[in-house]
């Protein structure tokens, strides 16, 4: 792997989400759930890694390592903490991050929704509320000062709509991602698509300079012997319906961590001897190439950006090994015709992994009480692959 492996202009970034990094998102539904007595959420997010205050340090780390792009999230519950009550201070905060990124030579990619909702919206039925699309568009409209700040290039409307559509099953403990992805709720699937399409239309009407897409969780589902049809049937509701719905977008984000091998009976075959990561997923770096090849076939001409890829490990040499192999598989998929425009690593920082502090995905370690950031060798290593992308 060398800086010349990827074409000039290829986006080279890190990714981070709002709730997982900011801390104290007290007006959100996840905060409420985390703090209920007897909560099923094992460990609280709390201060997270305090990126709400320490974002300049985070930007410095990414820029100094050599990255060209920076994906971060905006938290709806901060922008609209009560129904209809907009926080201009929160909007100004996110605008400062955009300006800070641009000042450091980083192109911002902004995520509008990453699993968390304002508590008032969740209490009113969340996405099932008949006014959900309009309420979300109201939030999007309120972000005009952020989206019009010089330098915002890309917007990811919804992070992993296919995971949003299984969140009720995950939150109730009914399903466990280590056993594979449950079937997304069909109603939520259609609502996610409606929210996304309406948001793309609104952004194109009001901010025509932006490139807009969404980020789909796409794992490398491989057909075991005789299981081709079962694999296709497994993938269709889990990610392919979302990839197809990106038609007409400027890009579609592919977010890949592992593979699943399908048995002839239509269920995933879990190998008890496979090497695993801290999240229990199989350590299988080449999943990235496999997922990108399938996404390219299904998204039918929409350019791809890898908006998340990474590994939960306490051993940074293993992270470098994983990422090297993942990037080789990505390059091979591109050589075979996949139109991939960039790669964002999940994640810049070790951060809150939806109920757990154990899995560490970061290129940078964070002390849980002082929040001091300590770069791991993988930060400089991955950043050093970027310069060719700048030319
Ligand atoms: C999500 C991130 C999460 C990562 C690792 C993705 O599903 O977008 O929020 O931390 O995977 O589990």
Tab-separated table of C-alpha atoms in Angstrom, residues 31 71 116 140 237 259 303 388:
chain	number	residue	atom	x	y	z
A	31	UNK	CA	-29.655	9.755	26.479
A	71	UNK	CA	-16.933	13.264	8.158
A	116	UNK	CA	-30.344	9.501	17.698
A	140	UNK	CA	-32.681	20.448	7.669
A	237	UNK	CA	-34.460	-6.304	2.290
A	259	UNK	CA	-18.727	-10.733	6.047
A	303	UNK	CA	-20.686	6.621	-7.538
A	388	UNK	CA	-1.197	11.553	-3.680
